[in-house]
PDB file of C-alpha atoms in Angstrom:
ATOM      1  CA  UNK A  66      84.742 131.168 170.753  1.00  0.00           C
ATOM      2  CA  UNK A  67      83.481 134.619 171.685  1.00  0.00           C
ATOM      3  CA  UNK A  68      84.560 137.499 169.495  1.00  0.00           C
ATOM      4  CA  UNK A  69      85.843 140.907 170.473  1.00  0.00           C
ATOM      5  CA  UNK A  70      83.392 142.655 172.767  1.00  0.00           C
ATOM      6  CA  UNK A  71      83.164 146.415 173.011  1.00  0.00           C
ATOM      7  CA  UNK A  72      81.109 148.370 175.503  1.00  0.00           C
ATOM      8  CA  UNK A  73      79.182 150.536 175.429  1.00  0.00           C
ATOM      9  CA  UNK A  74      77.923 150.237 171.858  1.00  0.00           C
ATOM     10  CA  UNK A  75      76.447 153.721 171.768  1.00  0.00           C
ATOM     11  CA  UNK A  76      76.930 156.771 173.914  1.00  0.00           C
ATOM     12  CA  UNK A  77      76.232 160.469 173.824  1.00  0.00           C
ATOM     13  CA  UNK A  78      78.383 162.996 175.632  1.00  0.00           C
ATOM     14  CA  UNK A  79      78.684 166.753 175.695  1.00  0.00           C
ATOM     15  CA  UNK A  80      81.735 168.847 174.974  1.00  0.00           C
ATOM     16  CA  UNK A  81      84.209 168.949 177.821  1.00  0.00           C
ATOM     17  CA  UNK A  82      83.178 165.623 179.307  1.00  0.00           C
ATOM     18  CA  UNK A  83      85.338 162.537 179.321  1.00  0.00           C
ATOM     19  CA  UNK A  84      84.553 159.007 178.191  1.00  0.00           C
ATOM     20  CA  UNK A  85      85.931 155.536 178.803  1.00  0.00           C
ATOM     21  CA  UNK A  86      85.455 152.718 176.309  1.00  0.00           C
ATOM     22  CA  UNK A  87      86.102 149.085 177.041  1.00  0.00           C
ATOM     23  CA  UNK A  88      87.302 146.206 174.913  1.00  0.00           C
ATOM     24  CA  UNK A  89      87.489 142.510 175.747  1.00  0.00           C
ATOM     25  CA  UNK A  90      89.663 140.651 173.209  1.00  0.00           C
ATOM     26  CA  UNK A  91      89.234 137.117 171.995  1.00  0.00           C
ATOM     27  CA  UNK A  92      90.392 134.651 174.619  1.00  0.00           C
ATOM     28  CA  UNK A  93      94.112 134.033 174.236  1.00  0.00           C
ATOM     29  CA  UNK A  94      94.763 137.198 172.245  1.00  0.00           C
ATOM     30  CA  UNK A  95      97.376 139.410 173.859  1.00  0.00           C
ATOM     31  CA  UNK A  96      97.419 142.348 171.467  1.00  0.00           C
ATOM     32  CA  UNK A  97      94.735 145.020 171.366  1.00  0.00           C
ATOM     33  CA  UNK A  98      94.605 147.939 168.950  1.00  0.00           C
ATOM     34  CA  UNK A  99      92.248 150.888 168.836  1.00  0.00           C
ATOM     35  CA  UNK A 100      91.080 152.745 165.744  1.00  0.00           C
ATOM     36  CA  UNK A 101      88.920 155.797 165.159  1.00  0.00           C
ATOM     37  CA  UNK A 102      86.620 155.569 162.153  1.00  0.00           C
ATOM     38  CA  UNK A 103      85.016 158.674 160.669  1.00  0.00           C
ATOM     39  CA  UNK A 104      83.414 159.239 157.251  1.00  0.00           C
ATOM     40  CA  UNK A 105      86.062 160.302 154.780  1.00  0.00           C
ATOM     41  CA  UNK A 106      88.982 159.500 157.094  1.00  0.00           C
ATOM     42  CA  UNK A 107      88.883 155.741 157.112  1.00  0.00           C
ATOM     43  CA  UNK A 108      90.450 153.922 160.036  1.00  0.00           C
ATOM     44  CA  UNK A 109      92.863 156.056 161.990  1.00  0.00           C
ATOM     45  CA  UNK A 110      95.216 154.201 164.322  1.00  0.00           C
ATOM     46  CA  UNK A 111      95.126 155.305 167.956  1.00  0.00           C
ATOM     47  CA  UNK A 112      97.351 152.865 169.847  1.00  0.00           C
ATOM     48  CA  UNK A 113      98.321 149.237 170.261  1.00  0.00           C
ATOM     49  CA  UNK A 114      98.910 147.349 173.466  1.00  0.00           C
ATOM     50  CA  UNK A 115     100.675 144.066 173.991  1.00  0.00           C
ATOM     51  CA  UNK A 116     101.116 142.443 177.385  1.00  0.00           C
ATOM     52  CA  UNK A 117     100.019 145.630 179.169  1.00  0.00           C
ATOM     53  CA  UNK A 118     102.592 147.789 177.333  1.00  0.00           C
ATOM     54  CA  UNK A 119     101.826 150.376 174.704  1.00  0.00           C
ATOM     55  CA  UNK A 120     103.827 149.286 171.665  1.00  0.00           C
ATOM     56  CA  UNK A 121     102.649 151.714 168.996  1.00  0.00           C
ATOM     57  CA  UNK A 122     100.921 155.080 169.089  1.00  0.00           C
ATOM     58  CA  UNK A 123      99.133 157.074 166.420  1.00  0.00           C
ATOM     59  CA  UNK A 124      99.057 160.804 165.849  1.00  0.00           C
ATOM     60  CA  UNK A 125      96.335 161.772 168.269  1.00  0.00           C
ATOM     61  CA  UNK A 126      96.511 164.415 171.015  1.00  0.00           C
ATOM     62  CA  UNK A 127      97.240 163.492 174.601  1.00  0.00           C
ATOM     63  CA  UNK A 128      93.518 163.655 175.401  1.00  0.00           C
ATOM     64  CA  UNK A 129      93.382 160.143 173.990  1.00  0.00           C
ATOM     65  CA  UNK A 130      94.851 157.522 176.269  1.00  0.00           C
ATOM     66  CA  UNK A 131      94.556 153.840 176.865  1.00  0.00           C
ATOM     67  CA  UNK A 132      95.680 150.951 178.956  1.00  0.00           C
ATOM     68  CA  UNK A 133      95.671 147.197 178.996  1.00  0.00           C
ATOM     69  CA  UNK A 134      95.095 144.976 181.977  1.00  0.00           C
ATOM     70  CA  UNK A 135      96.748 141.691 182.877  1.00  0.00           C
ATOM     71  CA  UNK A 136      93.793 139.755 181.419  1.00  0.00           C
ATOM     72  CA  UNK A 137      94.376 141.576 178.077  1.00  0.00           C
ATOM     73  CA  UNK A 138      91.202 143.636 178.391  1.00  0.00           C
ATOM     74  CA  UNK A 139      91.758 147.199 177.309  1.00  0.00           C
ATOM     75  CA  UNK A 140      90.223 150.584 177.905  1.00  0.00           C
ATOM     76  CA  UNK A 141      90.613 153.850 176.094  1.00  0.00           C
ATOM     77  CA  UNK A 142      89.805 157.233 177.536  1.00  0.00           C
ATOM     78  CA  UNK A 143      89.119 160.527 175.852  1.00  0.00           C
ATOM     79  CA  UNK A 144      89.177 163.593 178.072  1.00  0.00           C
ATOM     80  CA  UNK A 145      87.815 167.066 177.383  1.00  0.00           C
ATOM     81  CA  UNK A 146      85.669 165.863 174.521  1.00  0.00           C
ATOM     82  CA  UNK A 147      85.386 167.935 171.360  1.00  0.00           C
ATOM     83  CA  UNK A 148      82.735 167.802 168.641  1.00  0.00           C
ATOM     84  CA  UNK A 149      85.322 166.320 166.286  1.00  0.00           C
ATOM     85  CA  UNK A 150      85.726 163.294 168.536  1.00  0.00           C
ATOM     86  CA  UNK A 151      82.360 161.993 167.355  1.00  0.00           C
ATOM     87  CA  UNK A 152      83.220 158.724 165.649  1.00  0.00           C
ATOM     88  CA  UNK A 153      83.051 154.970 165.723  1.00  0.00           C
ATOM     89  CA  UNK A 154      85.834 153.630 167.923  1.00  0.00           C
ATOM     90  CA  UNK A 155      86.925 150.163 166.936  1.00  0.00           C
ATOM     91  CA  UNK A 156      88.950 147.744 168.964  1.00  0.00           C
ATOM     92  CA  UNK A 157      90.817 144.864 167.368  1.00  0.00           C
ATOM     93  CA  UNK A 158      92.634 141.974 168.933  1.00  0.00           C
ATOM     94  CA  UNK A 159      95.283 139.684 167.525  1.00  0.00           C
ATOM     95  CA  UNK A 160      97.141 136.665 168.737  1.00  0.00           C
ATOM     96  CA  UNK A 161     100.476 138.422 168.938  1.00  0.00           C
ATOM     97  CA  UNK A 162     102.059 141.689 168.019  1.00  0.00           C
ATOM     98  CA  UNK A 163     103.017 141.873 164.371  1.00  0.00           C
ATOM     99  CA  UNK A 164     105.247 138.982 163.389  1.00  0.00           C
ATOM    100  CA  UNK A 165     103.676 136.124 161.545  1.00  0.00           C
ATOM    101  CA  UNK A 166     100.165 136.517 162.864  1.00  0.00           C
ATOM    102  CA  UNK A 167      98.806 139.600 161.215  1.00  0.00           C
ATOM    103  CA  UNK A 168      95.051 139.158 161.322  1.00  0.00           C
ATOM    104  CA  UNK A 169      93.120 141.683 163.334  1.00  0.00           C
ATOM    105  CA  UNK A 170      89.763 140.657 164.747  1.00  0.00           C
ATOM    106  CA  UNK A 171      87.525 143.675 165.161  1.00  0.00           C
ATOM    107  CA  UNK A 172      84.675 144.313 167.523  1.00  0.00           C
ATOM    108  CA  UNK A 173      81.526 146.067 166.350  1.00  0.00           C
ATOM    109  CA  UNK A 174      82.672 149.359 167.800  1.00  0.00           C
ATOM    110  CA  UNK A 175      81.508 152.018 170.212  1.00  0.00           C
ATOM    111  CA  UNK A 176      79.721 154.875 168.515  1.00  0.00           C
ATOM    112  CA  UNK A 177      80.413 158.119 170.330  1.00  0.00           C
ATOM    113  CA  UNK A 178      78.398 161.245 169.667  1.00  0.00           C
ATOM    114  CA  UNK A 179      79.607 164.506 171.170  1.00  0.00           C
ATOM    115  CA  UNK A 180      77.044 167.298 171.387  1.00  0.00           C
TER     116      UNK A 180
ATOM    117  CA  UNK B   6     105.497 156.525 158.605  1.00  0.00           C
ATOM    118  CA  UNK B   7     103.506 154.377 156.239  1.00  0.00           C
ATOM    119  CA  UNK B   8     100.914 155.970 153.970  1.00  0.00           C
ATOM    120  CA  UNK B   9      98.326 153.895 152.126  1.00  0.00           C
ATOM    121  CA  UNK B  10      96.287 155.387 149.312  1.00  0.00           C
ATOM    122  CA  UNK B  11      93.190 153.605 148.048  1.00  0.00           C
ATOM    123  CA  UNK B  12      90.932 154.190 145.074  1.00  0.00           C
ATOM    124  CA  UNK B  13      88.254 154.443 143.984  1.00  0.00           C
ATOM    125  CA  UNK B  14      86.357 155.673 147.009  1.00  0.00           C
ATOM    126  CA  UNK B  15      83.081 154.392 145.567  1.00  0.00           C
ATOM    127  CA  UNK B  16      82.449 151.701 142.982  1.00  0.00           C
ATOM    128  CA  UNK B  17      79.189 150.489 141.449  1.00  0.00           C
ATOM    129  CA  UNK B  18      79.076 147.318 139.359  1.00  0.00           C
ATOM    130  CA  UNK B  19      76.367 145.157 137.897  1.00  0.00           C
ATOM    131  CA  UNK B  20      75.860 141.775 139.477  1.00  0.00           C
ATOM    132  CA  UNK B  21      78.114 139.259 137.789  1.00  0.00           C
ATOM    133  CA  UNK B  22      80.710 141.822 136.743  1.00  0.00           C
ATOM    134  CA  UNK B  23      84.167 142.147 138.250  1.00  0.00           C
ATOM    135  CA  UNK B  24      85.335 144.778 140.715  1.00  0.00           C
ATOM    136  CA  UNK B  25      88.881 146.012 141.190  1.00  0.00           C
ATOM    137  CA  UNK B  26      90.187 148.140 144.042  1.00  0.00           C
ATOM    138  CA  UNK B  27      93.722 149.494 143.983  1.00  0.00           C
ATOM    139  CA  UNK B  28      96.090 150.596 146.727  1.00  0.00           C
ATOM    140  CA  UNK B  29      99.572 152.005 146.915  1.00  0.00           C
ATOM    141  CA  UNK B  30     101.876 152.153 149.922  1.00  0.00           C
ATOM    142  CA  UNK B  31     104.908 154.240 150.703  1.00  0.00           C
ATOM    143  CA  UNK B  32     107.092 152.237 153.113  1.00  0.00           C
ATOM    144  CA  UNK B  33     109.250 149.689 151.333  1.00  0.00           C
ATOM    145  CA  UNK B  34     109.631 147.860 154.668  1.00  0.00           C
ATOM    146  CA  UNK B  35     105.943 146.868 154.648  1.00  0.00           C
ATOM    147  CA  UNK B  36     105.609 143.151 154.113  1.00  0.00           C
ATOM    148  CA  UNK B  37     102.021 142.259 154.991  1.00  0.00           C
ATOM    149  CA  UNK B  38      98.974 143.464 153.063  1.00  0.00           C
ATOM    150  CA  UNK B  39      95.522 142.496 154.318  1.00  0.00           C
ATOM    151  CA  UNK B  40      92.126 143.382 152.928  1.00  0.00           C
ATOM    152  CA  UNK B  41      89.127 143.889 155.177  1.00  0.00           C
ATOM    153  CA  UNK B  42      85.422 143.984 154.422  1.00  0.00           C
ATOM    154  CA  UNK B  43      83.094 146.031 156.581  1.00  0.00           C
ATOM    155  CA  UNK B  44      79.379 145.441 156.383  1.00  0.00           C
ATOM    156  CA  UNK B  45      76.898 147.951 157.713  1.00  0.00           C
ATOM    157  CA  UNK B  46      76.894 148.093 161.502  1.00  0.00           C
ATOM    158  CA  UNK B  47      79.764 145.671 161.885  1.00  0.00           C
ATOM    159  CA  UNK B  48      83.486 145.811 162.405  1.00  0.00           C
ATOM    160  CA  UNK B  49      85.877 145.088 159.527  1.00  0.00           C
ATOM    161  CA  UNK B  50      86.624 141.440 158.825  1.00  0.00           C
ATOM    162  CA  UNK B  51      89.671 140.023 157.091  1.00  0.00           C
ATOM    163  CA  UNK B  52      88.837 138.534 153.684  1.00  0.00           C
ATOM    164  CA  UNK B  53      92.260 137.892 152.217  1.00  0.00           C
ATOM    165  CA  UNK B  54      95.865 138.854 152.822  1.00  0.00           C
ATOM    166  CA  UNK B  55      99.177 138.609 151.023  1.00  0.00           C
ATOM    167  CA  UNK B  56     102.773 138.726 152.160  1.00  0.00           C
ATOM    168  CA  UNK B  57     105.615 140.348 150.319  1.00  0.00           C
ATOM    169  CA  UNK B  58     107.178 137.090 149.192  1.00  0.00           C
ATOM    170  CA  UNK B  59     104.068 136.272 147.125  1.00  0.00           C
ATOM    171  CA  UNK B  60     102.871 138.028 143.978  1.00  0.00           C
ATOM    172  CA  UNK B  61      99.316 136.756 143.840  1.00  0.00           C
ATOM    173  CA  UNK B  62      96.850 134.916 146.029  1.00  0.00           C
ATOM    174  CA  UNK B  63      93.399 133.634 145.225  1.00  0.00           C
ATOM    175  CA  UNK B  64      90.475 132.461 147.315  1.00  0.00           C
ATOM    176  CA  UNK B  65      87.418 131.467 145.286  1.00  0.00           C
ATOM    177  CA  UNK B  66      86.057 134.706 143.732  1.00  0.00           C
ATOM    178  CA  UNK B  67      88.585 136.949 145.460  1.00  0.00           C
ATOM    179  CA  UNK B  68      92.179 137.518 144.415  1.00  0.00           C
ATOM    180  CA  UNK B  69      94.891 139.910 145.486  1.00  0.00           C
ATOM    181  CA  UNK B  70      97.977 140.914 143.530  1.00  0.00           C
ATOM    182  CA  UNK B  71     101.111 142.617 144.804  1.00  0.00           C
ATOM    183  CA  UNK B  72     103.754 144.515 142.876  1.00  0.00           C
ATOM    184  CA  UNK B  73     106.524 145.271 145.366  1.00  0.00           C
ATOM    185  CA  UNK B  74     108.611 147.228 142.905  1.00  0.00           C
ATOM    186  CA  UNK B  75     105.789 149.649 142.193  1.00  0.00           C
ATOM    187  CA  UNK B  76     104.398 149.414 145.731  1.00  0.00           C
ATOM    188  CA  UNK B  77     100.951 148.567 144.391  1.00  0.00           C
ATOM    189  CA  UNK B  78      98.474 145.950 145.484  1.00  0.00           C
ATOM    190  CA  UNK B  79      94.974 145.274 144.249  1.00  0.00           C
ATOM    191  CA  UNK B  80      91.834 143.371 145.177  1.00  0.00           C
ATOM    192  CA  UNK B  81      89.888 141.625 142.441  1.00  0.00           C
ATOM    193  CA  UNK B  82      86.381 140.294 142.985  1.00  0.00           C
ATOM    194  CA  UNK B  83      84.907 138.268 140.151  1.00  0.00           C
ATOM    195  CA  UNK B  84      81.271 137.338 139.531  1.00  0.00           C
ATOM    196  CA  UNK B  85      80.099 139.908 142.042  1.00  0.00           C
ATOM    197  CA  UNK B  86      76.982 139.231 144.069  1.00  0.00           C
ATOM    198  CA  UNK B  87      74.723 141.592 146.054  1.00  0.00           C
ATOM    199  CA  UNK B  88      76.227 140.299 149.301  1.00  0.00           C
ATOM    200  CA  UNK B  89      79.592 141.656 148.172  1.00  0.00           C
ATOM    201  CA  UNK B  90      78.209 145.158 148.748  1.00  0.00           C
ATOM    202  CA  UNK B  91      80.221 146.633 151.618  1.00  0.00           C
ATOM    203  CA  UNK B  92      83.153 148.923 152.380  1.00  0.00           C
ATOM    204  CA  UNK B  93      86.536 147.408 151.589  1.00  0.00           C
ATOM    205  CA  UNK B  94      89.782 148.527 153.228  1.00  0.00           C
ATOM    206  CA  UNK B  95      93.296 147.753 152.141  1.00  0.00           C
ATOM    207  CA  UNK B  96      96.090 147.924 154.694  1.00  0.00           C
ATOM    208  CA  UNK B  97      99.827 147.569 155.048  1.00  0.00           C
ATOM    209  CA  UNK B  98     102.083 146.546 157.874  1.00  0.00           C
ATOM    210  CA  UNK B  99     105.800 146.045 158.326  1.00  0.00           C
ATOM    211  CA  UNK B 100     107.067 143.821 161.104  1.00  0.00           C
ATOM    212  CA  UNK B 101     105.954 145.115 164.484  1.00  0.00           C
ATOM    213  CA  UNK B 102     104.669 148.404 163.141  1.00  0.00           C
ATOM    214  CA  UNK B 103     101.053 149.484 163.277  1.00  0.00           C
ATOM    215  CA  UNK B 104      98.609 148.423 160.594  1.00  0.00           C
ATOM    216  CA  UNK B 105      97.902 151.403 158.325  1.00  0.00           C
ATOM    217  CA  UNK B 106      94.598 151.384 156.476  1.00  0.00           C
ATOM    218  CA  UNK B 107      93.474 152.982 153.265  1.00  0.00           C
ATOM    219  CA  UNK B 108      90.467 155.272 153.281  1.00  0.00           C
ATOM    220  CA  UNK B 109      88.066 152.575 152.106  1.00  0.00           C
ATOM    221  CA  UNK B 110      86.054 151.786 148.993  1.00  0.00           C
ATOM    222  CA  UNK B 111      82.291 151.563 149.129  1.00  0.00           C
ATOM    223  CA  UNK B 112      81.297 148.825 146.701  1.00  0.00           C
ATOM    224  CA  UNK B 113      77.720 148.600 145.497  1.00  0.00           C
ATOM    225  CA  UNK B 114      76.651 145.568 143.494  1.00  0.00           C
ATOM    226  CA  UNK B 115      73.484 146.303 141.539  1.00  0.00           C
ATOM    227  CA  UNK B 116      71.187 143.287 141.066  1.00  0.00           C
TER     228      UNK B 116
END
């Protein structure tokens, strides 16, 4: 069974640009969450989608947005990039939202560098 | 919202010794406490979890304890091996809420 796939794995952008990251969850998983990982800040929750609906949202500015498609694939977008947006963006899928199935399956991440 | 504190941030142990990582959480409604291990260049992977109706859970060299009254939970790794070297994250979740992670502990096992 294929794991969580994130693309692209690495990208470099300049301030002011926008970026779109993609995540394909494990087949059959309907929940997708996004996290930002930076040194010293751990894993910061961005948002969670379940059946194409955003169910939870973290404390990030409106420049960060996401969506989920009917096949459970998800994208996140960051507009007007700032230097502080440089981070590893991790996507995680799970079988269902919360409830009894808690395990998150993470992809290897998309490393974004903003110059 | 939930707040998870984790310590220490770095931990060095000799091979064969035990390692303990401690976390506290703030939301008494949290009822699910997973631990993730992140190796270099990879995403975090679940290694063990515990639910609020259980006080302790063990899986070979790894054990987790939960004290709901004190809102503490801990990860214990016995007989550490070099391949245990990684960053470990504790987390907490209540119902359909988001999973909140601690800041991570970088564990180094010295051969």
